[in-house]
């Protein structure tokens, strides 16, 4: 299993305009998985189909991106060319949300806080795309909110157009998302 530092450094290299918020999102997903609880499978499928239809079909885009902790991001851009249906992604997503609900009893805020400390060390060492002061400023506000799930930053959304679902790694093969 790849350690959290390697995951962070890989993502910082892949996405050189990551903001503190994007790193926190990554760490949150690494520890807690997807933040979505699926109450209505049909609504989830409709949402995925709408997004699937709106993203450009990009066969060169990465399909599966490891985020650690047993979780992956499955990107929507290459799904069509890979022959992966929105229904298959939805099934994996719904099942992953169940794993997430069960795993949250195992995942801990303490481990998450240790991962934030690691991010702080990396920023002090100059290994992030942002300054340590920018991270400290973000973390002050984030701590005041008691460490919730966050969205990607506006900078990240404009530059990288993230369209993915967080999927439990064990479901990639089971639901036909990889060979």
Short mmCIF file of N, CA, C and O in Angstrom, two decimals, residues 43-157:
data_model
loop_
_atom_site.label_atom_id
_atom_site.label_comp_id
_atom_site.label_asym_id
_atom_site.label_seq_id
_atom_site.Cartn_x
_atom_site.Cartn_y
_atom_site.Cartn_z
N UNK A 43 -31.58 8.38 -8.19
CA UNK A 43 -31.13 9.77 -8.25
C UNK A 43 -29.62 9.82 -8.47
O UNK A 43 -29.12 10.66 -9.23
N UNK A 44 -28.89 8.91 -7.82
CA UNK A 44 -27.44 8.85 -8.01
C UNK A 44 -27.10 8.52 -9.45
O UNK A 44 -26.21 9.13 -10.05
N UNK A 45 -27.83 7.57 -10.04
CA UNK A 45 -27.59 7.21 -11.44
C UNK A 45 -27.91 8.38 -12.36
O UNK A 45 -27.14 8.66 -13.29
N UNK A 46 -29.00 9.06 -12.12
CA UNK A 46 -29.37 10.23 -12.96
C UNK A 46 -28.28 11.30 -12.87
O UNK A 46 -27.90 11.90 -13.89
N UNK A 47 -27.75 11.51 -11.70
CA UNK A 47 -26.70 12.50 -11.47
C UNK A 47 -25.43 12.09 -12.23
O UNK A 47 -24.80 12.89 -12.90
N UNK A 48 -25.06 10.81 -12.12
CA UNK A 48 -23.87 10.32 -12.81
C UNK A 48 -24.06 10.39 -14.33
O UNK A 48 -23.16 10.82 -15.05
N UNK A 49 -25.23 10.01 -14.83
CA UNK A 49 -25.48 10.07 -16.28
C UNK A 49 -25.39 11.50 -16.80
O UNK A 49 -24.82 11.75 -17.86
N UNK A 50 -25.93 12.43 -16.05
CA UNK A 50 -25.88 13.85 -16.46
C UNK A 50 -24.43 14.31 -16.55
O UNK A 50 -24.02 14.95 -17.51
N UNK A 51 -23.64 13.97 -15.54
CA UNK A 51 -22.23 14.36 -15.54
C UNK A 51 -21.47 13.62 -16.64
O UNK A 51 -20.65 14.21 -17.34
N UNK A 52 -21.75 12.35 -16.80
CA UNK A 52 -21.13 11.52 -17.84
C UNK A 52 -21.35 12.13 -19.22
O UNK A 52 -20.44 12.20 -20.04
N UNK A 53 -22.58 12.59 -19.47
CA UNK A 53 -22.91 13.20 -20.76
C UNK A 53 -22.29 14.58 -20.95
O UNK A 53 -22.14 15.03 -22.07
N UNK A 54 -21.93 15.23 -19.85
CA UNK A 54 -21.42 16.60 -19.95
C UNK A 54 -19.90 16.69 -20.05
O UNK A 54 -19.37 17.72 -20.47
N UNK A 55 -19.19 15.62 -19.67
CA UNK A 55 -17.73 15.70 -19.70
C UNK A 55 -17.21 15.33 -21.08
O UNK A 55 -17.81 14.50 -21.77
N UNK A 56 -16.12 15.93 -21.50
CA UNK A 56 -15.55 15.54 -22.79
C UNK A 56 -14.98 14.13 -22.72
O UNK A 56 -14.40 13.74 -21.70
N UNK A 57 -15.21 13.37 -23.76
CA UNK A 57 -14.65 12.02 -23.84
C UNK A 57 -13.16 12.17 -24.12
O UNK A 57 -12.77 12.61 -25.20
N UNK A 58 -12.34 11.81 -23.17
CA UNK A 58 -10.90 12.00 -23.30
C UNK A 58 -10.18 10.69 -23.00
O UNK A 58 -9.92 10.36 -21.85
N UNK A 59 -9.85 9.92 -24.06
CA UNK A 59 -9.18 8.64 -23.84
C UNK A 59 -7.80 8.77 -23.21
O UNK A 59 -7.30 7.81 -22.62
N UNK A 60 -7.19 9.95 -23.27
CA UNK A 60 -5.87 10.15 -22.70
C UNK A 60 -5.90 10.49 -21.22
O UNK A 60 -4.86 10.52 -20.56
N UNK A 61 -7.08 10.76 -20.70
CA UNK A 61 -7.20 11.14 -19.29
C UNK A 61 -7.03 9.90 -18.42
O UNK A 61 -7.44 8.81 -18.78
N UNK A 62 -6.42 10.08 -17.29
CA UNK A 62 -6.24 8.98 -16.34
C UNK A 62 -7.62 8.45 -15.93
O UNK A 62 -8.54 9.23 -15.70
N UNK A 63 -7.77 7.14 -15.87
CA UNK A 63 -9.04 6.54 -15.47
C UNK A 63 -9.09 6.34 -13.95
O UNK A 63 -10.01 6.80 -13.29
N UNK A 64 -8.09 5.69 -13.42
CA UNK A 64 -8.10 5.35 -12.00
C UNK A 64 -6.89 5.98 -11.33
O UNK A 64 -5.76 5.83 -11.77
N UNK A 65 -7.17 6.69 -10.26
CA UNK A 65 -6.13 7.41 -9.53
C UNK A 65 -6.19 6.96 -8.07
O UNK A 65 -7.20 7.19 -7.39
N UNK A 66 -5.15 6.31 -7.61
CA UNK A 66 -5.11 5.89 -6.22
C UNK A 66 -5.00 7.08 -5.29
O UNK A 66 -4.24 8.01 -5.55
N UNK A 67 -5.79 7.04 -4.22
CA UNK A 67 -5.72 8.12 -3.24
C UNK A 67 -5.38 7.60 -1.85
O UNK A 67 -5.39 8.34 -0.88
N UNK A 68 -5.06 6.31 -1.77
CA UNK A 68 -4.64 5.72 -0.50
C UNK A 68 -5.81 5.29 0.37
O UNK A 68 -6.97 5.61 0.09
N UNK A 69 -5.48 4.54 1.41
CA UNK A 69 -6.50 4.08 2.34
C UNK A 69 -7.46 3.07 1.74
O UNK A 69 -8.52 2.82 2.29
N UNK A 70 -7.11 2.51 0.58
CA UNK A 70 -7.99 1.57 -0.11
C UNK A 70 -8.94 2.22 -1.09
O UNK A 70 -9.73 1.55 -1.75
N UNK A 71 -8.85 3.54 -1.23
CA UNK A 71 -9.77 4.32 -2.07
C UNK A 71 -9.12 4.74 -3.38
O UNK A 71 -7.90 4.89 -3.45
N UNK A 72 -9.96 4.94 -4.39
CA UNK A 72 -9.50 5.43 -5.69
C UNK A 72 -10.46 6.52 -6.17
O UNK A 72 -11.60 6.60 -5.72
N UNK A 73 -9.96 7.32 -7.07
CA UNK A 73 -10.82 8.24 -7.82
C UNK A 73 -10.95 7.65 -9.21
O UNK A 73 -9.95 7.41 -9.89
N UNK A 74 -12.18 7.41 -9.65
CA UNK A 74 -12.43 6.94 -11.00
C UNK A 74 -12.94 8.13 -11.80
O UNK A 74 -14.02 8.67 -11.52
N UNK A 75 -12.13 8.56 -12.75
CA UNK A 75 -12.44 9.74 -13.56
C UNK A 75 -13.39 9.39 -14.69
O UNK A 75 -13.31 8.31 -15.28
N UNK A 76 -14.28 10.31 -15.00
CA UNK A 76 -15.33 10.05 -15.97
C UNK A 76 -14.91 10.28 -17.42
O UNK A 76 -15.50 9.70 -18.33
N UNK A 77 -13.91 11.11 -17.66
CA UNK A 77 -13.55 11.46 -19.03
C UNK A 77 -13.24 10.25 -19.93
O UNK A 77 -13.65 10.24 -21.08
N UNK A 78 -12.51 9.24 -19.45
CA UNK A 78 -12.19 8.12 -20.34
C UNK A 78 -13.18 6.96 -20.26
O UNK A 78 -12.98 5.93 -20.90
N UNK A 79 -14.26 7.09 -19.51
CA UNK A 79 -15.17 5.95 -19.31
C UNK A 79 -15.74 5.41 -20.62
O UNK A 79 -15.75 4.20 -20.85
N UNK A 80 -16.23 6.31 -21.47
CA UNK A 80 -16.88 5.86 -22.71
C UNK A 80 -15.93 5.08 -23.60
O UNK A 80 -16.26 3.99 -24.08
N UNK A 81 -14.73 5.60 -23.81
CA UNK A 81 -13.77 4.92 -24.67
C UNK A 81 -13.31 3.59 -24.06
O UNK A 81 -12.93 2.67 -24.77
N UNK A 82 -13.38 3.48 -22.74
CA UNK A 82 -13.00 2.24 -22.06
C UNK A 82 -14.17 1.26 -22.01
O UNK A 82 -14.03 0.15 -21.50
N UNK A 83 -15.33 1.70 -22.52
CA UNK A 83 -16.51 0.84 -22.53
C UNK A 83 -17.15 0.65 -21.16
O UNK A 83 -17.79 -0.36 -20.90
N UNK A 84 -16.99 1.64 -20.30
CA UNK A 84 -17.55 1.57 -18.96
C UNK A 84 -18.82 2.43 -18.91
O UNK A 84 -18.78 3.61 -19.24
N UNK A 85 -19.90 1.82 -18.53
CA UNK A 85 -21.19 2.52 -18.52
C UNK A 85 -21.39 3.33 -17.24
O UNK A 85 -20.79 3.02 -16.20
N UNK A 86 -22.24 4.34 -17.31
CA UNK A 86 -22.60 5.07 -16.09
C UNK A 86 -23.22 4.14 -15.05
O UNK A 86 -23.04 4.34 -13.85
N UNK A 87 -23.94 3.12 -15.51
CA UNK A 87 -24.57 2.17 -14.58
C UNK A 87 -23.52 1.42 -13.77
O UNK A 87 -23.69 1.22 -12.56
N UNK A 88 -22.44 0.99 -14.43
CA UNK A 88 -21.37 0.28 -13.72
C UNK A 88 -20.71 1.19 -12.69
O UNK A 88 -20.45 0.78 -11.55
N UNK A 89 -20.45 2.44 -13.09
CA UNK A 89 -19.86 3.39 -12.15
C UNK A 89 -20.81 3.63 -10.98
O UNK A 89 -20.37 3.67 -9.82
N UNK A 90 -22.08 3.76 -11.26
CA UNK A 90 -23.06 4.00 -10.21
C UNK A 90 -23.10 2.84 -9.22
O UNK A 90 -23.14 3.05 -8.01
N UNK A 91 -23.11 1.62 -9.72
CA UNK A 91 -23.13 0.45 -8.83
C UNK A 91 -21.92 0.48 -7.89
O UNK A 91 -22.05 0.27 -6.68
N UNK A 92 -20.74 0.73 -8.45
CA UNK A 92 -19.53 0.78 -7.63
C UNK A 92 -19.59 1.94 -6.64
O UNK A 92 -19.16 1.81 -5.49
N UNK A 93 -20.14 3.05 -7.07
CA UNK A 93 -20.26 4.24 -6.23
C UNK A 93 -21.20 3.98 -5.05
O UNK A 93 -20.88 4.29 -3.90
N UNK A 94 -22.35 3.40 -5.34
CA UNK A 94 -23.33 3.11 -4.29
C UNK A 94 -22.75 2.12 -3.28
O UNK A 94 -22.86 2.32 -2.06
N UNK A 95 -22.10 1.08 -3.77
CA UNK A 95 -21.49 0.10 -2.86
C UNK A 95 -20.35 0.73 -2.07
O UNK A 95 -20.16 0.44 -0.89
N UNK A 96 -19.60 1.62 -2.71
CA UNK A 96 -18.50 2.30 -2.01
C UNK A 96 -19.03 3.19 -0.90
O UNK A 96 -18.40 3.32 0.15
N UNK A 97 -20.18 3.81 -1.14
CA UNK A 97 -20.79 4.64 -0.09
C UNK A 97 -21.15 3.79 1.12
O UNK A 97 -21.02 4.23 2.26
N UNK A 98 -21.56 2.55 0.88
CA UNK A 98 -21.85 1.64 1.99
C UNK A 98 -20.57 1.29 2.75
O UNK A 98 -20.56 1.24 3.98
N UNK A 99 -19.50 1.02 1.99
CA UNK A 99 -18.20 0.74 2.63
C UNK A 99 -17.78 1.95 3.45
O UNK A 99 -17.32 1.82 4.58
N UNK A 100 -17.97 3.11 2.86
CA UNK A 100 -17.60 4.36 3.52
C UNK A 100 -18.35 4.49 4.85
O UNK A 100 -17.76 4.79 5.88
N UNK A 101 -19.63 4.23 4.83
CA UNK A 101 -20.44 4.33 6.05
C UNK A 101 -19.92 3.35 7.10
O UNK A 101 -19.77 3.70 8.27
N UNK A 102 -19.60 2.13 6.68
CA UNK A 102 -19.07 1.13 7.61
C UNK A 102 -17.65 1.47 8.06
O UNK A 102 -17.29 1.25 9.20
N UNK A 103 -16.84 1.99 7.13
CA UNK A 103 -15.44 2.31 7.45
C UNK A 103 -15.30 3.50 8.37
O UNK A 103 -14.29 3.64 9.04
N UNK A 104 -16.28 4.38 8.38
CA UNK A 104 -16.14 5.58 9.21
C UNK A 104 -16.06 5.24 10.68
O UNK A 104 -15.57 6.03 11.47
N UNK A 105 -16.50 4.04 11.05
CA UNK A 105 -16.30 3.60 12.43
C UNK A 105 -14.83 3.25 12.66
O UNK A 105 -14.33 3.34 13.77
N UNK A 106 -14.13 2.88 11.59
CA UNK A 106 -12.72 2.51 11.67
C UNK A 106 -11.83 3.74 11.45
O UNK A 106 -10.84 3.93 12.13
N UNK A 107 -12.19 4.56 10.47
CA UNK A 107 -11.43 5.78 10.18
C UNK A 107 -11.50 6.69 11.40
O UNK A 107 -12.51 6.73 12.10
N UNK A 108 -10.43 7.41 11.63
CA UNK A 108 -10.43 8.25 12.83
C UNK A 108 -10.00 9.67 12.53
O UNK A 108 -9.20 9.93 11.63
N UNK A 109 -10.54 10.55 13.32
CA UNK A 109 -10.16 11.95 13.23
C UNK A 109 -8.68 12.11 13.59
O UNK A 109 -7.98 12.91 12.99
N UNK A 110 -8.20 11.31 14.55
CA UNK A 110 -6.80 11.39 14.96
C UNK A 110 -5.86 11.07 13.80
O UNK A 110 -4.86 11.75 13.61
N UNK A 111 -6.16 10.03 13.04
CA UNK A 111 -5.32 9.70 11.87
C UNK A 111 -5.40 10.81 10.84
O UNK A 111 -4.40 11.16 10.21
N UNK A 112 -6.59 11.36 10.65
CA UNK A 112 -6.76 12.46 9.71
C UNK A 112 -5.91 13.67 10.14
O UNK A 112 -5.23 14.28 9.32
N UNK A 113 -5.90 13.96 11.43
CA UNK A 113 -5.10 15.08 11.93
C UNK A 113 -3.60 14.83 11.74
O UNK A 113 -2.85 15.77 11.45
N UNK A 114 -3.19 13.60 11.86
CA UNK A 114 -1.77 13.25 11.61
C UNK A 114 -1.43 13.50 10.13
O UNK A 114 -0.33 13.94 9.81
N UNK A 115 -2.37 13.21 9.26
CA UNK A 115 -2.15 13.44 7.83
C UNK A 115 -2.06 14.94 7.55
O UNK A 115 -1.25 15.38 6.71
N UNK A 116 -2.84 15.73 8.25
CA UNK A 116 -2.74 17.19 8.11
C UNK A 116 -1.38 17.67 8.60
O UNK A 116 -0.77 18.55 7.98
N UNK A 117 -0.89 17.08 9.69
CA UNK A 117 0.46 17.43 10.18
C UNK A 117 1.51 17.11 9.12
O UNK A 117 2.47 17.87 8.94
N UNK A 118 1.35 15.99 8.44
CA UNK A 118 2.27 15.63 7.36
C UNK A 118 2.23 16.70 6.26
O UNK A 118 3.28 17.13 5.77
N UNK A 119 1.04 17.14 5.88
CA UNK A 119 0.90 18.19 4.88
C UNK A 119 1.59 19.47 5.35
O UNK A 119 2.29 20.13 4.56
N UNK A 120 1.45 19.80 6.61
CA UNK A 120 2.11 20.99 7.15
C UNK A 120 3.63 20.86 7.04
O UNK A 120 4.32 21.81 6.66
N UNK A 121 4.15 19.68 7.35
CA UNK A 121 5.60 19.46 7.23
C UNK A 121 6.05 19.61 5.77
O UNK A 121 7.08 20.24 5.49
N UNK A 122 5.29 19.03 4.85
CA UNK A 122 5.65 19.14 3.43
C UNK A 122 5.64 20.60 2.98
O UNK A 122 6.50 21.02 2.21
N UNK A 123 4.68 21.36 3.48
CA UNK A 123 4.64 22.79 3.08
C UNK A 123 5.82 23.54 3.68
O UNK A 123 6.39 24.42 3.02
N UNK A 124 6.20 23.22 4.91
CA UNK A 124 7.38 23.85 5.52
C UNK A 124 8.65 23.51 4.74
O UNK A 124 9.56 24.33 4.63
N UNK A 125 8.70 22.30 4.20
CA UNK A 125 9.86 21.84 3.42
C UNK A 125 9.83 22.35 1.97
O UNK A 125 10.70 21.99 1.18
N UNK A 126 8.81 23.14 1.63
CA UNK A 126 8.72 23.70 0.27
C UNK A 126 8.29 22.68 -0.78
O UNK A 126 8.57 22.87 -1.97
N UNK A 127 7.61 21.62 -0.39
CA UNK A 127 7.23 20.58 -1.34
C UNK A 127 5.79 20.70 -1.82
O UNK A 127 5.28 19.81 -2.49
N UNK A 128 5.13 21.79 -1.47
CA UNK A 128 3.76 22.02 -1.92
C UNK A 128 3.72 23.14 -2.95
O UNK A 128 4.70 23.89 -3.10
N UNK A 129 2.61 23.25 -3.63
CA UNK A 129 2.43 24.28 -4.66
C UNK A 129 2.05 25.62 -4.05
O UNK A 129 1.89 26.60 -4.77
N UNK A 130 1.90 25.66 -2.77
CA UNK A 130 1.47 26.85 -2.05
C UNK A 130 2.41 27.06 -0.88
O UNK A 130 3.16 26.16 -0.51
N UNK A 131 2.35 28.22 -0.30
CA UNK A 131 3.24 28.53 0.82
C UNK A 131 2.69 27.94 2.12
O UNK A 131 1.50 27.63 2.24
N UNK A 132 3.57 27.85 3.08
CA UNK A 132 3.16 27.38 4.40
C UNK A 132 2.14 28.36 5.00
O UNK A 132 1.17 27.95 5.65
N UNK A 133 2.33 29.64 4.74
CA UNK A 133 1.42 30.66 5.26
C UNK A 133 0.02 30.47 4.68
O UNK A 133 -0.98 30.64 5.38
N UNK A 134 -0.07 30.13 3.39
CA UNK A 134 -1.38 29.89 2.78
C UNK A 134 -2.05 28.68 3.43
O UNK A 134 -3.27 28.71 3.68
N UNK A 135 -1.27 27.65 3.70
CA UNK A 135 -1.84 26.47 4.35
C UNK A 135 -2.31 26.81 5.76
O UNK A 135 -3.42 26.44 6.16
N UNK A 136 -1.50 27.51 6.52
CA UNK A 136 -1.87 27.88 7.89
C UNK A 136 -3.16 28.69 7.89
O UNK A 136 -4.06 28.45 8.70
N UNK A 137 -3.27 29.62 6.97
CA UNK A 137 -4.47 30.45 6.87
C UNK A 137 -5.70 29.58 6.59
O UNK A 137 -6.75 29.75 7.22
N UNK A 138 -5.57 28.66 5.65
CA UNK A 138 -6.68 27.77 5.34
C UNK A 138 -7.03 26.90 6.55
O UNK A 138 -8.20 26.73 6.90
N UNK A 139 -6.01 26.33 7.19
CA UNK A 139 -6.25 25.42 8.31
C UNK A 139 -6.90 26.11 9.51
O UNK A 139 -7.70 25.49 10.22
N UNK A 140 -6.61 27.38 9.71
CA UNK A 140 -7.25 28.11 10.81
C UNK A 140 -8.77 28.11 10.61
O UNK A 140 -9.53 27.83 11.54
N UNK A 141 -9.19 28.40 9.40
CA UNK A 141 -10.63 28.41 9.10
C UNK A 141 -11.21 26.99 9.13
O UNK A 141 -12.32 26.78 9.62
N UNK A 142 -10.46 26.05 8.60
CA UNK A 142 -10.91 24.67 8.52
C UNK A 142 -11.10 24.07 9.92
O UNK A 142 -12.11 23.40 10.18
N UNK A 143 -10.16 24.31 10.80
CA UNK A 143 -10.27 23.81 12.18
C UNK A 143 -11.49 24.40 12.89
O UNK A 143 -12.17 23.70 13.65
N UNK A 144 -11.76 25.67 12.63
CA UNK A 144 -12.92 26.32 13.26
C UNK A 144 -14.23 25.66 12.84
O UNK A 144 -15.21 25.70 13.59
N UNK A 145 -14.24 25.03 11.68
CA UNK A 145 -15.44 24.32 11.19
C UNK A 145 -15.47 22.85 11.64
O UNK A 145 -16.38 22.11 11.27
N UNK A 146 -14.46 22.41 12.38
CA UNK A 146 -14.32 21.05 12.90
C UNK A 146 -14.09 20.01 11.80
O UNK A 146 -14.67 18.93 11.83
N UNK A 147 -13.25 20.36 10.83
CA UNK A 147 -12.72 19.41 9.85
C UNK A 147 -13.78 18.72 8.97
O UNK A 147 -13.79 17.49 8.86
N UNK A 148 -14.62 19.47 8.30
CA UNK A 148 -15.63 18.83 7.44
C UNK A 148 -15.04 18.39 6.10
O UNK A 148 -13.93 18.76 5.74
N UNK A 149 -15.84 17.63 5.35
CA UNK A 149 -15.50 17.34 3.96
C UNK A 149 -15.55 18.68 3.21
O UNK A 149 -16.35 19.56 3.55
N UNK A 150 -14.67 18.85 2.24
CA UNK A 150 -14.62 20.10 1.47
C UNK A 150 -14.70 19.78 -0.02
O UNK A 150 -14.44 18.66 -0.45
N UNK A 151 -15.04 20.81 -0.79
CA UNK A 151 -15.03 20.71 -2.25
C UNK A 151 -13.65 21.11 -2.75
O UNK A 151 -12.86 21.70 -2.02
N UNK A 152 -13.39 20.84 -4.03
CA UNK A 152 -12.16 21.33 -4.63
C UNK A 152 -12.20 22.86 -4.68
O UNK A 152 -13.27 23.46 -4.76
N UNK A 153 -11.03 23.46 -4.67
CA UNK A 153 -10.92 24.91 -4.77
C UNK A 153 -11.37 25.36 -6.16
O UNK A 153 -11.38 24.59 -7.12
N UNK A 154 -11.71 26.61 -6.25
CA UNK A 154 -12.10 27.19 -7.54
C UNK A 154 -10.95 27.10 -8.53
O UNK A 154 -11.15 26.80 -9.71
N UNK A 155 -9.73 27.33 -8.06
CA UNK A 155 -8.54 27.23 -8.92
C UNK A 155 -8.45 25.82 -9.51
O UNK A 155 -8.25 25.64 -10.72
N UNK A 156 -8.59 24.81 -8.66
CA UNK A 156 -8.50 23.42 -9.10
C UNK A 156 -9.61 23.10 -10.09
O UNK A 156 -9.39 22.47 -11.13
N UNK A 157 -10.83 23.51 -9.77
CA UNK A 157 -11.97 23.22 -10.66
C UNK A 157 -11.78 23.84 -12.03
O UNK A 157 -12.05 23.20 -13.05
#
